[in-house]
Short mmCIF file of C-alpha atoms in Angstrom, two decimals:
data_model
loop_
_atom_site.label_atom_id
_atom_site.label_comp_id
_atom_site.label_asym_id
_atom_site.label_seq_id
_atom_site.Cartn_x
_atom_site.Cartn_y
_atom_site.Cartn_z
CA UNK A 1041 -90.00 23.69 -84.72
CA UNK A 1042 -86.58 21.49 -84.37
CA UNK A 1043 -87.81 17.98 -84.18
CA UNK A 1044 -85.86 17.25 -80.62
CA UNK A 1045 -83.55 14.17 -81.40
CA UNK A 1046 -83.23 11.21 -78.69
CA UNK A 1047 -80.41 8.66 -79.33
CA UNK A 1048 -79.59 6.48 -76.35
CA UNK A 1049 -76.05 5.55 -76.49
CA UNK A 1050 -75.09 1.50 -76.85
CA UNK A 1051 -72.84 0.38 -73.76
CA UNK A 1052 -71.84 -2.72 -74.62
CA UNK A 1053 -70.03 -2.99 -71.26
CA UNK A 1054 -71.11 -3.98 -67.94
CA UNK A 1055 -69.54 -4.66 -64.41
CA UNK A 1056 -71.22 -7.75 -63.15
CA UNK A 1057 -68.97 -7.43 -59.69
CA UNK A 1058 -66.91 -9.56 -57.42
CA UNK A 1059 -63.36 -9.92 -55.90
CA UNK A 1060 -60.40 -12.48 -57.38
CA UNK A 1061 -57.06 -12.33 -54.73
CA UNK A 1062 -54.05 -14.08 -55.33
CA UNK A 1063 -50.65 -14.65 -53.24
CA UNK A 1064 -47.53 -16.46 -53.48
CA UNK A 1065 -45.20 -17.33 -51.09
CA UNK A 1066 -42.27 -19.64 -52.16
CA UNK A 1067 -43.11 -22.37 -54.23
CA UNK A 1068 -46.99 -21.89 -53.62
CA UNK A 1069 -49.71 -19.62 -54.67
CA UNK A 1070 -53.00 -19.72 -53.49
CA UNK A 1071 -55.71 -17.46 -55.75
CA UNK A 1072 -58.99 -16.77 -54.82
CA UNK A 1073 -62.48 -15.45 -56.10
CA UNK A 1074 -65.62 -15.32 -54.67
CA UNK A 1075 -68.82 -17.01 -57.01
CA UNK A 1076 -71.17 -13.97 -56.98
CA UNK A 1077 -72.35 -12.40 -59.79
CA UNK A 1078 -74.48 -9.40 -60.07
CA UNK A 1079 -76.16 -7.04 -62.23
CA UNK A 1080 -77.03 -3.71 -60.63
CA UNK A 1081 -78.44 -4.87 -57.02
CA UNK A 1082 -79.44 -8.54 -58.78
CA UNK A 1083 -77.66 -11.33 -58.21
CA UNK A 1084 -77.55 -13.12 -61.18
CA UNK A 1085 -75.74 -16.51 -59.88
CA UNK A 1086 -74.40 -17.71 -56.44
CA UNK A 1087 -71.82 -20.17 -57.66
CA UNK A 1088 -69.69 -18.81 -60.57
CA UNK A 1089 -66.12 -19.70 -60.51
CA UNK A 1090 -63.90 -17.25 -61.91
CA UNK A 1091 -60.96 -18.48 -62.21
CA UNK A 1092 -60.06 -20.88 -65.13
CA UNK A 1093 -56.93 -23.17 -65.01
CA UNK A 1094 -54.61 -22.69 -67.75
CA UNK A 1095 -51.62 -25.20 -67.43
CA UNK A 1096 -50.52 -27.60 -65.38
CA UNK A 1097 -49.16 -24.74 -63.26
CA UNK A 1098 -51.25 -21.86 -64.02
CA UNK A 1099 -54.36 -20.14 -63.83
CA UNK A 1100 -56.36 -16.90 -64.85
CA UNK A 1101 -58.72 -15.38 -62.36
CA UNK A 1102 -60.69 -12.51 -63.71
CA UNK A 1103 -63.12 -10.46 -62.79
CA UNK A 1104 -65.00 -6.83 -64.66
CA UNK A 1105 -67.81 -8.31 -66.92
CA UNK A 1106 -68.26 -12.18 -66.97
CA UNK A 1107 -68.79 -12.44 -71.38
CA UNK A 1108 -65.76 -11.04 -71.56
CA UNK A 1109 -63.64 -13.16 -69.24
CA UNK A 1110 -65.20 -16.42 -70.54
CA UNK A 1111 -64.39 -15.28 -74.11
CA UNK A 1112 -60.93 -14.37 -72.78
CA UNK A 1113 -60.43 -17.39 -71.20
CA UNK A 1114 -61.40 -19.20 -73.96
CA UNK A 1115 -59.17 -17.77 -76.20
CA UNK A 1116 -56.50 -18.07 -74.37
CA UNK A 1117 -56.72 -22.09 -73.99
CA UNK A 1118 -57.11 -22.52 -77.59
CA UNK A 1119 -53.70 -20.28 -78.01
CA UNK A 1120 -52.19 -22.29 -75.52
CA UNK A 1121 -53.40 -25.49 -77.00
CA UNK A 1122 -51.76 -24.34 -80.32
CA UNK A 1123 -48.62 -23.75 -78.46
CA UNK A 1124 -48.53 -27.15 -76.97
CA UNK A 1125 -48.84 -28.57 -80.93
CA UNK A 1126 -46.06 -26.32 -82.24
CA UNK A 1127 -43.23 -26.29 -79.59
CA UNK A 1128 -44.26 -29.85 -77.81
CA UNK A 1129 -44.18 -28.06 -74.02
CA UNK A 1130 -46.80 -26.52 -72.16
CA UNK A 1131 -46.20 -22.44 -71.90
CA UNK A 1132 -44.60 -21.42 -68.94
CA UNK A 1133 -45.99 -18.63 -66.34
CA UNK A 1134 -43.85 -16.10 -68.33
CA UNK A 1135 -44.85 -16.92 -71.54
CA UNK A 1136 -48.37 -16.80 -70.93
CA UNK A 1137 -48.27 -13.58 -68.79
CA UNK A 1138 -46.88 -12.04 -72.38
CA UNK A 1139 -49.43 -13.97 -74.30
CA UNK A 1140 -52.45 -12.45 -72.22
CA UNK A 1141 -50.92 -8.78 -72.72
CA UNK A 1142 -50.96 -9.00 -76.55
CA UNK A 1143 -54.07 -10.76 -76.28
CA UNK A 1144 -55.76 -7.89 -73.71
CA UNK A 1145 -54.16 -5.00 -76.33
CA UNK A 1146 -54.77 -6.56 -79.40
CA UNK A 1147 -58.30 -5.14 -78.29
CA UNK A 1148 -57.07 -1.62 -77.18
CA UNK A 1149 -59.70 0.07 -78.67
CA UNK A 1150 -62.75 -2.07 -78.10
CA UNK A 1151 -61.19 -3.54 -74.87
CA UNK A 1152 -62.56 -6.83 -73.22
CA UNK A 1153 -64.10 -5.55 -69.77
CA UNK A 1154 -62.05 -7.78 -67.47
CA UNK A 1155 -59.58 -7.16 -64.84
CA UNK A 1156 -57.19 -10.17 -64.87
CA UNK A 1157 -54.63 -12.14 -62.21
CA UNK A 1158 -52.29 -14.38 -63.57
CA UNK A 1159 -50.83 -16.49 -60.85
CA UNK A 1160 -48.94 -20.01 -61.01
CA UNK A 1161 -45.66 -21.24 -60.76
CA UNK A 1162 -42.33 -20.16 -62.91
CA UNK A 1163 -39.45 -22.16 -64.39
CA UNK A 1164 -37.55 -21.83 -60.90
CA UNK A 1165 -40.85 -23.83 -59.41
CA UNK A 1166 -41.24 -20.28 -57.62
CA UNK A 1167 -44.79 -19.10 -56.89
CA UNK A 1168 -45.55 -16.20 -58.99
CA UNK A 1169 -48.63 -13.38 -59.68
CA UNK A 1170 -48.89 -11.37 -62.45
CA UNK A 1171 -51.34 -8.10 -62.69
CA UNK A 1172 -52.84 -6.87 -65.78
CA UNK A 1173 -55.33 -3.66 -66.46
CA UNK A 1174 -57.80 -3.59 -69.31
CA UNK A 1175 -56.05 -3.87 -71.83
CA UNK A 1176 -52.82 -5.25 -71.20
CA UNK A 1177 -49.97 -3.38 -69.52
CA UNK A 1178 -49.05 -6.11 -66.74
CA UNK A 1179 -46.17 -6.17 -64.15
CA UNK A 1180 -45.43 -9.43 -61.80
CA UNK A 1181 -46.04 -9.02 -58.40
CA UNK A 1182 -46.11 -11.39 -55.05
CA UNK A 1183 -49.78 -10.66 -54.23
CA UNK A 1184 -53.11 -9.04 -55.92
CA UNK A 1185 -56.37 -8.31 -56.31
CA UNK A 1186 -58.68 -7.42 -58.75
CA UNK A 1187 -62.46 -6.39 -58.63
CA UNK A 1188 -64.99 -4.50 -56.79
CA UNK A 1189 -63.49 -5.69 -53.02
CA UNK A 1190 -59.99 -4.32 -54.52
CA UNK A 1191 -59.65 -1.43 -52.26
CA UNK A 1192 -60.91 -3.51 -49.21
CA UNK A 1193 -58.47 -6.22 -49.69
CA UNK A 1194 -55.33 -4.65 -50.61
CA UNK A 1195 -54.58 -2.78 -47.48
CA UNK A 1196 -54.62 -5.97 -46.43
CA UNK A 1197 -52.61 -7.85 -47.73
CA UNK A 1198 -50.31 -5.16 -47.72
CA UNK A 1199 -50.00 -5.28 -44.25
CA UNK A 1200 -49.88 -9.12 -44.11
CA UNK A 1201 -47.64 -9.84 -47.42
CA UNK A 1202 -45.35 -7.12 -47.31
CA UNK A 1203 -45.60 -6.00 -43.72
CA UNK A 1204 -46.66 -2.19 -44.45
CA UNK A 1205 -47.99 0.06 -41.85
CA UNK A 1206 -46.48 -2.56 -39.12
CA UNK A 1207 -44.16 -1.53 -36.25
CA UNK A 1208 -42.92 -4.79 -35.40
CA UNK A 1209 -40.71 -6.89 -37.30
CA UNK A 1210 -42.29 -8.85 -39.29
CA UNK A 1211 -42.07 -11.50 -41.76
CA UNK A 1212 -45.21 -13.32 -44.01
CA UNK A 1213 -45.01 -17.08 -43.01
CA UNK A 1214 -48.73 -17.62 -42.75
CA UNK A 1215 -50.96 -19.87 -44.97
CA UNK A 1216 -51.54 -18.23 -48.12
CA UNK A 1217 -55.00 -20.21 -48.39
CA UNK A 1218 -56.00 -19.11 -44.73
CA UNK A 1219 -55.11 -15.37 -45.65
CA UNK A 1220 -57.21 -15.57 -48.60
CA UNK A 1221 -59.96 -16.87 -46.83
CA UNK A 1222 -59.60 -13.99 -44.29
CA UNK A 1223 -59.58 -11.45 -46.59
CA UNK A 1224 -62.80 -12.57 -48.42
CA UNK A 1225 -64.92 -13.43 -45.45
CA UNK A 1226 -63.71 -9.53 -44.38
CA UNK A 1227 -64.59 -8.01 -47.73
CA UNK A 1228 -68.15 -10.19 -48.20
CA UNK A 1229 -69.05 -7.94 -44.62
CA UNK A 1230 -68.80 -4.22 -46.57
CA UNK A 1231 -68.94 -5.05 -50.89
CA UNK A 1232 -71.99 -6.12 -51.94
CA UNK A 1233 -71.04 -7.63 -54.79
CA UNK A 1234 -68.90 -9.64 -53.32
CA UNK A 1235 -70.23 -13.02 -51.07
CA UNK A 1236 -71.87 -16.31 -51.46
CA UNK A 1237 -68.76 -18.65 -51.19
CA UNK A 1238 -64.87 -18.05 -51.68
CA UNK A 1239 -63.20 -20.59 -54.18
CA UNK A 1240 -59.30 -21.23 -53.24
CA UNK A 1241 -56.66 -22.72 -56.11
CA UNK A 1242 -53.79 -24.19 -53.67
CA UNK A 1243 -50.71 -24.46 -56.64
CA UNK A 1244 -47.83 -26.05 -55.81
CA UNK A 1245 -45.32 -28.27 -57.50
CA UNK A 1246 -47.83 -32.05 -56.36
CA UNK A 1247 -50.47 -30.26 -58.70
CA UNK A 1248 -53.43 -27.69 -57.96
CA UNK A 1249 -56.10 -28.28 -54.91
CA UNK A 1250 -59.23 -26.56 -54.60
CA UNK A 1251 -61.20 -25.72 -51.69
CA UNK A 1252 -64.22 -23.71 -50.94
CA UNK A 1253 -65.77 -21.96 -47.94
CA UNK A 1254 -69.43 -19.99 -48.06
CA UNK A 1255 -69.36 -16.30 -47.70
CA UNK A 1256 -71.96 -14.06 -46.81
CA UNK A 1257 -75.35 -14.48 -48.92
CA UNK A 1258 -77.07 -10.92 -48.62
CA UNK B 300 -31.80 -41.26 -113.35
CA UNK B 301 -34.63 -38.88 -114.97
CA UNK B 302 -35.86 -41.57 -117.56
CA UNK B 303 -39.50 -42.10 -116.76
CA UNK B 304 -39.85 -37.93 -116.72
CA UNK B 305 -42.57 -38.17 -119.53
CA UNK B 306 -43.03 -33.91 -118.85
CA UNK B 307 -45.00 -34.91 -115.79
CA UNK B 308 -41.75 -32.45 -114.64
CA UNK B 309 -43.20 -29.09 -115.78
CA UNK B 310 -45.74 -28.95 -113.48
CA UNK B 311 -44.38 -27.81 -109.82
CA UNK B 312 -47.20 -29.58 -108.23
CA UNK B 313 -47.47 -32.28 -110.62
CA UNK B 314 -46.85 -35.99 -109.30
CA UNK B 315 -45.47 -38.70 -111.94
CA UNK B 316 -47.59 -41.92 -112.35
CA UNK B 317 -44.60 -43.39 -109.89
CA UNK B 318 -45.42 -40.76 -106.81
CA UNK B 319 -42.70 -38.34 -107.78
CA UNK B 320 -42.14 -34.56 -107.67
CA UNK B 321 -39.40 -33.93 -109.88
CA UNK B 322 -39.13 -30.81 -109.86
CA UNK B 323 -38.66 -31.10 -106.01
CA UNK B 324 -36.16 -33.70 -107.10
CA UNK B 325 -34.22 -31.27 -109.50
CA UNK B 326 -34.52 -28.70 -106.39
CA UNK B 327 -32.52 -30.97 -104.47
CA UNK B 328 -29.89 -31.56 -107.51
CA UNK B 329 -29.66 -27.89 -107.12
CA UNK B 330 -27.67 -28.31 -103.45
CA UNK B 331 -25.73 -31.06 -104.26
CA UNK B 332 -24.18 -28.06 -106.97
CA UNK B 333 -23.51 -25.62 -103.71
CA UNK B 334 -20.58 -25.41 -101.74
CA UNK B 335 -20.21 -27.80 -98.79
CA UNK B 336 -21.93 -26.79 -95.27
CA UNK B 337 -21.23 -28.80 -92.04
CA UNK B 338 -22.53 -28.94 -88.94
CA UNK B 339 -21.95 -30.34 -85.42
CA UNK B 340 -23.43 -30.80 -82.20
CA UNK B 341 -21.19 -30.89 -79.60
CA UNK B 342 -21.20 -30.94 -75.98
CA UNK B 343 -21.03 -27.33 -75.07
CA UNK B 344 -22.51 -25.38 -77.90
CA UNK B 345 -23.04 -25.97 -81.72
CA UNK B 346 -20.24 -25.09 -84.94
CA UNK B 347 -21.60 -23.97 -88.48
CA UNK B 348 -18.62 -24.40 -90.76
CA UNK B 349 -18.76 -23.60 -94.39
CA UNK B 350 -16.62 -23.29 -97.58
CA UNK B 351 -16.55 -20.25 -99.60
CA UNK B 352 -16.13 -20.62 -103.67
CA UNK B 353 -14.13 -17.90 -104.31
CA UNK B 354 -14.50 -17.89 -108.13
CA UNK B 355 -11.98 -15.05 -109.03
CA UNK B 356 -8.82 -13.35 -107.41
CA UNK B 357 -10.93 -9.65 -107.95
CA UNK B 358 -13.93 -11.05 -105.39
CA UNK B 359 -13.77 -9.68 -102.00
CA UNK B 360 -14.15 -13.18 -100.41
CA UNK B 361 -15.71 -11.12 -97.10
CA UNK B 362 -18.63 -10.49 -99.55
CA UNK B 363 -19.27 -14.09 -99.91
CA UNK B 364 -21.65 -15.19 -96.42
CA UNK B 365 -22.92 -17.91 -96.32
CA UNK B 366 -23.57 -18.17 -92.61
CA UNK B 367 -26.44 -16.23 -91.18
CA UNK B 368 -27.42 -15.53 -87.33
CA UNK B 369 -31.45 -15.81 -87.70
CA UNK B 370 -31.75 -15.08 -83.74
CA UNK B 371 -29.54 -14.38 -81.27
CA UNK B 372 -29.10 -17.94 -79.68
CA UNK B 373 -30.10 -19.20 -83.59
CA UNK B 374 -27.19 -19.86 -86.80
CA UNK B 375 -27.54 -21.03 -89.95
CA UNK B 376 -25.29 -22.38 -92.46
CA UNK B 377 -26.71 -22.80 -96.59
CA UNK B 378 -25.45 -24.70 -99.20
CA UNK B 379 -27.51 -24.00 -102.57
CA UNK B 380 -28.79 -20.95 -104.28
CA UNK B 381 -27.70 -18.53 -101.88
CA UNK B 382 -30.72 -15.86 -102.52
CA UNK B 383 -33.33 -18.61 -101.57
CA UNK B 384 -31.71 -19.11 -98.20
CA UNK B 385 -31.82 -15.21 -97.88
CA UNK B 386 -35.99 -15.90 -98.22
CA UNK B 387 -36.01 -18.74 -95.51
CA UNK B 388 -33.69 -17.56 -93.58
CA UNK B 389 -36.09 -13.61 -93.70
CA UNK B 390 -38.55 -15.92 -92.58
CA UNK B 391 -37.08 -17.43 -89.38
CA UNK B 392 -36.01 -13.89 -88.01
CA UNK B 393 -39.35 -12.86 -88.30
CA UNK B 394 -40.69 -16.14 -86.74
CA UNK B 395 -37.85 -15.93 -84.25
CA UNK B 396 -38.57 -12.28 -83.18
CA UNK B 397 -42.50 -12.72 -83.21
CA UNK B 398 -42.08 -15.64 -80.48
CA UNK B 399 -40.01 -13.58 -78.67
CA UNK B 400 -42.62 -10.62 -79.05
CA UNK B 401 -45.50 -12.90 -78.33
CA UNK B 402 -43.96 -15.39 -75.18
CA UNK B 403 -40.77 -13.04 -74.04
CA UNK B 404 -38.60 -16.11 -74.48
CA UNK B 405 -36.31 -17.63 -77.13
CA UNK B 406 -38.13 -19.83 -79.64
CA UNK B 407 -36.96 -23.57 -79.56
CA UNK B 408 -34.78 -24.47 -82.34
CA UNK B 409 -37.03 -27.68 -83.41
CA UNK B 410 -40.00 -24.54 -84.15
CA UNK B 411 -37.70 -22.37 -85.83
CA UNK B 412 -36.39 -25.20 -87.99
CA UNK B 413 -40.06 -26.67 -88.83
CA UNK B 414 -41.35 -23.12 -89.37
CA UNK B 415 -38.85 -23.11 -92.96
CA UNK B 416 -39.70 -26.45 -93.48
CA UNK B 417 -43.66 -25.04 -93.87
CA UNK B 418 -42.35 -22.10 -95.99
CA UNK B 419 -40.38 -24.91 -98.27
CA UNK B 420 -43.17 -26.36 -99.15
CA UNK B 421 -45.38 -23.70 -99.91
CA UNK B 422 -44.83 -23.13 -103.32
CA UNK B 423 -47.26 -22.89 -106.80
CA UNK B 424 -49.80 -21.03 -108.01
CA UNK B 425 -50.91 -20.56 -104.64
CA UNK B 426 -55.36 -19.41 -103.80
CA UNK B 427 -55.24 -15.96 -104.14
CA UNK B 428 -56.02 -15.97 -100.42
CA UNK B 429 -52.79 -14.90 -99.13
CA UNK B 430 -49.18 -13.16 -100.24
CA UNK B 431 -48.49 -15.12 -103.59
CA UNK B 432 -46.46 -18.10 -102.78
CA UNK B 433 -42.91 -18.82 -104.20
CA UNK B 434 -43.48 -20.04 -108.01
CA UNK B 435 -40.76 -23.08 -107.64
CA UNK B 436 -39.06 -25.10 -104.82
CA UNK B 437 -36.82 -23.48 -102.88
CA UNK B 438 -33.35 -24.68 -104.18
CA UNK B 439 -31.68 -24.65 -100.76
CA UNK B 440 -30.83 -26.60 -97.93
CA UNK B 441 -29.83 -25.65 -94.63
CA UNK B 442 -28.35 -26.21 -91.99
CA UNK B 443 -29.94 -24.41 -88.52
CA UNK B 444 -27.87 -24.65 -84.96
CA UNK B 445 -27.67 -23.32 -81.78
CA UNK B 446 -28.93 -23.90 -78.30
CA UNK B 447 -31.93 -23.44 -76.69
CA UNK B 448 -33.57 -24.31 -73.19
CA UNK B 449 -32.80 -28.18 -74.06
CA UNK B 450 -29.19 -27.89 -75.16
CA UNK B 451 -27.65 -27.66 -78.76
CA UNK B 452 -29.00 -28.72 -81.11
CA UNK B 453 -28.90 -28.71 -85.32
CA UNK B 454 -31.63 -29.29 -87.78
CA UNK B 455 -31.57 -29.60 -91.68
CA UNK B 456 -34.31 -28.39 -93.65
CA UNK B 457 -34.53 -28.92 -97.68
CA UNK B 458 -36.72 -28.30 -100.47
CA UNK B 459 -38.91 -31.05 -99.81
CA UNK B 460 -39.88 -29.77 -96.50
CA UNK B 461 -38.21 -32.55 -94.77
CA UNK B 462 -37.05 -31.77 -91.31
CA UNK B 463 -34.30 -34.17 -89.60
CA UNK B 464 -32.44 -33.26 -86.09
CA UNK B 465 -28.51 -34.39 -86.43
CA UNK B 466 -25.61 -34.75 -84.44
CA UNK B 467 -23.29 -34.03 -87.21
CA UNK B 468 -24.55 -32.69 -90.67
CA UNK B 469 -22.67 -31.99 -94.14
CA UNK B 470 -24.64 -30.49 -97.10
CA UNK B 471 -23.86 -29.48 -100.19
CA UNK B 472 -20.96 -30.91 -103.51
CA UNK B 473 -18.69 -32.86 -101.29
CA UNK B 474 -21.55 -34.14 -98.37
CA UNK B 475 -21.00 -37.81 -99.22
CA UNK B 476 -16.93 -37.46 -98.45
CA UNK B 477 -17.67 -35.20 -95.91
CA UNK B 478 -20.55 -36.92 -93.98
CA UNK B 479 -18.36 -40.54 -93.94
CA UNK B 480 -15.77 -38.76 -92.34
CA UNK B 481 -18.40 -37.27 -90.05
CA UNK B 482 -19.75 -40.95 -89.26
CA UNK B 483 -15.76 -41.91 -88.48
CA UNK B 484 -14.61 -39.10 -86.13
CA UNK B 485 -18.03 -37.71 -84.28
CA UNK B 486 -18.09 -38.38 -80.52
CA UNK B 487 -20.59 -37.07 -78.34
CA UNK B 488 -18.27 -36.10 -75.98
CA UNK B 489 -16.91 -33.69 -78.41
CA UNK B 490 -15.96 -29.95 -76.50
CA UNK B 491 -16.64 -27.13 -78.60
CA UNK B 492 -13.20 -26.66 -79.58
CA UNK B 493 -12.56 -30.10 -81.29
CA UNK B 494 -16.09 -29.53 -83.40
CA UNK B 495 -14.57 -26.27 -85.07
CA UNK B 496 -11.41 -28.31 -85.01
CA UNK B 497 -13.04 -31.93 -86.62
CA UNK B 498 -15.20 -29.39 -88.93
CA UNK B 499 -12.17 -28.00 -90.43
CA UNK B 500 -10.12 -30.76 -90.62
CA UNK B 501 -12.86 -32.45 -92.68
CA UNK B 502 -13.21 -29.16 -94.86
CA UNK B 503 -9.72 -28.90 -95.60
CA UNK B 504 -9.93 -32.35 -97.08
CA UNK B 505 -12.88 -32.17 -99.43
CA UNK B 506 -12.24 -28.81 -100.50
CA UNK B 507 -10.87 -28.39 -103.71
CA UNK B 508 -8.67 -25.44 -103.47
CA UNK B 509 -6.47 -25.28 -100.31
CA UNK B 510 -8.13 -24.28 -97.44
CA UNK B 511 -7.47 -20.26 -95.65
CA UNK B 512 -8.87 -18.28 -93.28
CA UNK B 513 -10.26 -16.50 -96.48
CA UNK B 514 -12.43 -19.60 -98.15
CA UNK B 515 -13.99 -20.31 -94.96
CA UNK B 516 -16.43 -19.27 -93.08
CA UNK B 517 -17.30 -20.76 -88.82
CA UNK B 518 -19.42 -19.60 -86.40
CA UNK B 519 -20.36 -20.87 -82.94
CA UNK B 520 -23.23 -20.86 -80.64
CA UNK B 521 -21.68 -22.28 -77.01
CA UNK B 522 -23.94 -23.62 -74.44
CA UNK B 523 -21.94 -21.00 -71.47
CA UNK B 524 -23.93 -17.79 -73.06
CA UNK B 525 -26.46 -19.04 -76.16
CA UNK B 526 -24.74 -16.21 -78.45
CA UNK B 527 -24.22 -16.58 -81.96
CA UNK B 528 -20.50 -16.07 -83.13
CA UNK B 529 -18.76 -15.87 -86.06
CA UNK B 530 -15.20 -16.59 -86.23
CA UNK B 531 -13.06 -13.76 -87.08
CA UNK B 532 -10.25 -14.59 -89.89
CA UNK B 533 -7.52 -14.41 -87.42
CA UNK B 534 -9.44 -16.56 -85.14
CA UNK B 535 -10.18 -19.52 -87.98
CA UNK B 536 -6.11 -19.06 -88.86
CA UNK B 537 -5.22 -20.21 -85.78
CA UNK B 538 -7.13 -23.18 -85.60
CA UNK B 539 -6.13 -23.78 -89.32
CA UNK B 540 -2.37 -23.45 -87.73
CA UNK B 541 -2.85 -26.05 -84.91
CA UNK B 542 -4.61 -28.40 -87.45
#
């Protein structure tokens, strides 16, 4: 008789949940994550913030599995720190958005499980948000969201940012930080994984505020 | 001048009792043998000017370059052994393009110039840890210009690693003549078209043959577009016309 043989496969890679949003609108962006994080249906902490400043004028939001985006984040402040000795200046928001795409696919085939924003402001003082997937491809963009509210959200902020799917004629003048606080509250009320308190970065060119508002805790 | 040498020169890495490296020291004899290099700042863009030995009538002097773009907003003019330049000057447009790669933006000129400078130095029998290291000093100074997000600006690197940032720069067999007359004339008001001008005027008196659009060689990085530019021959004859 054939011996019947059991391997279980190692996943090194887990989704630990939750929603980051970010959205510019002149010379501001306002990015947002929410400080839930969960294993399965466990929550595993209430008040994780996911979103680590950068520069002066720019931050990373992340979310996919929390290891990874600490390492990331990590990583990237050293690199950045290293820049600073070598060229004098702090990066700027176009710099680092390449920086974090070599970074992400310097890993393409053991990728770090994170789904990043890049938001802050560019050389024009121009509020700015940058996308990325996995492993690195990126594109800049004036609003986005990453995470397991992602689907919730962006129709959104489609409508609100851009106007889509609107009939009347319409421009985006509201409060970037209000929106984002709209949108979470919204998606805490269907993802599960995403609630317990919204954390908003207000960047403009006086410096970075934050602010946060509880969410849902169920 | 070499009196005290006691062999404490065969060593590359050797110091004398005094705190010298002479073979450093003979590394920078080696430039003073070269051809001479200038360099100005000026207040729209950068000019690399340099003279070109042409050593007999059968030498295509358009072989002889001694000028070298390392990026595209990036020149660099050499005065020493012209195959050691080629080395550092590999090793800038690889620094160059891997900023570029890394940060989509230029690199600044003060990086580019201190990245040589850590080249220059590396030199010896080296760990074993990495790509074996050059054996001597690099016999070769240059000069690196251009502009960059904070304006023009010109560097000069030599074999000791030193790295200085100059409004006006001559290297090379005649840099002592050439550098007075630098201290005289520079202005910092100087448009782009007086450097070449001032540079060639100065060349045309400390060269020893008589100066043509053949036995020189200028380029130009202006502030309007950040592009490296060499002159072309009928383009240095008719600022040699107007001198």
């Amino acid at each position: 008789m054939v011996k019947e043989s059991k391997q279980s496969q190692f996943n090194p890679y887990q989704n630990n949940g939750g929603t980051v949003a970010a959205v510019a609108l002149g010379g501001r962006v306002a990015v947002g994550g929410d400080t839930r994080i969960s294993v399965g249906y466990n929550i595993i902490s209430r008040n994780y913030c996911k979103i680590t400043q950068l520069t002066s004028k720019a931050v990373i939001a992340s979310s996919g599995m929390v290891t990874d985006a600490q390492n990331l984040h990590k990583l990237l402040l050293a690199r950045i720190t290293l820049y600073k000795h070598q060229h004098g200046t702090e990066p700027s928001l176009k710099a680092l958005s390449k920086l974090l795409s070599i970074t992400l696919y310097s890993r393409r085939f053991f990728p770090f499980y994170t789904f990043n924003l890049l938001a802050g402001l560019n050389e024009e003082g121009q509020g700015a948000v940058y996308g990325y997937d996995a492993i690195g491809s990126f594109d800049e963009l004036k609003y986005g969201v990453q995470g397991t509210g992602q689907e919730l959200c962006m129709s959104v902020l489609d409508n609100q940012c851009k106007g889509a799917n609107r009939t009347d004629d319409y421009t985006f003048t509201q409060d970037p930080v209000e929106l984002i606080r709209d949108v979470f509250t919204s998606c805490a009320e269907r993802d599960i994984y995403t609630g317990d308190a919204v954390t908003v970065w207000d960047i403009t060119a006086e410096g970075i505020q934050q602010t946060s508002i509880p969410l849902r805790r169920d | 001048m070499f009196a005290t040498k006691n062999e404490y020169d065969r060593g590359v890495n050797t110091f004398s009792p005094e705190g010298r490296l002479f073979q450093v020291e003979y590394a920078l004899e080696a430039i003073k043998l070269g051809s001479t290099s200038i360099g100005i700042t000026c207040q729209d863009g950068v000019v690399l000017a340099v003279e070109r030995r042409v050593t007999s009538k059968l030498i295509e002097p358009s072989s002889i370059e001694k000028i070298f773009e390392i990026d595209s907003h990036v020149g660099c003019a050499m005065s020493g052994i012209l195959a050691d330049a080629r080395t550092l000057v590999d090793h800038a447009r690889a620094e160059a393009q891997n900023h570029r790669f890394t940060y989509l933006e230029e690199m600044l000129l003060q990086s580019i110039a201190q990245s040589v400078c850590d080249l220059s130095l590396n030199f010896g029998e080296g760990d074993g840890s990495q790509k074996k290291p050059m054996s001597r000093p690099y016999g070769v100074s240059l000069l690196i210009g251009g502009v960059d997000k904070n304006g023009p600006a010109l560097f000069t690197t030599d074999p000791s690693g030193t790295l200085f940032k100059y409004k006006a720069k001559a290297i090379g067999s005649a840099a002592e003549g050439a550098q007075t007359m630098l201290q005289e004339e520079f202005k910092t008001d100087l448009s782009l078209e007086d450097g070449v001008k001032m540079a060639l005027r100065i060349l045309k008196q400390v060269m020893e043959e008589a100066i043509t659009s053949q036995n020189v060689e200028v380029a130009v990085v202006s502030t309007q577009d950040k592009i490296f530019r060499r002159l072309t021959p009928s383009g240095v004859e008719e600022y040699l016309t107007s001198l």
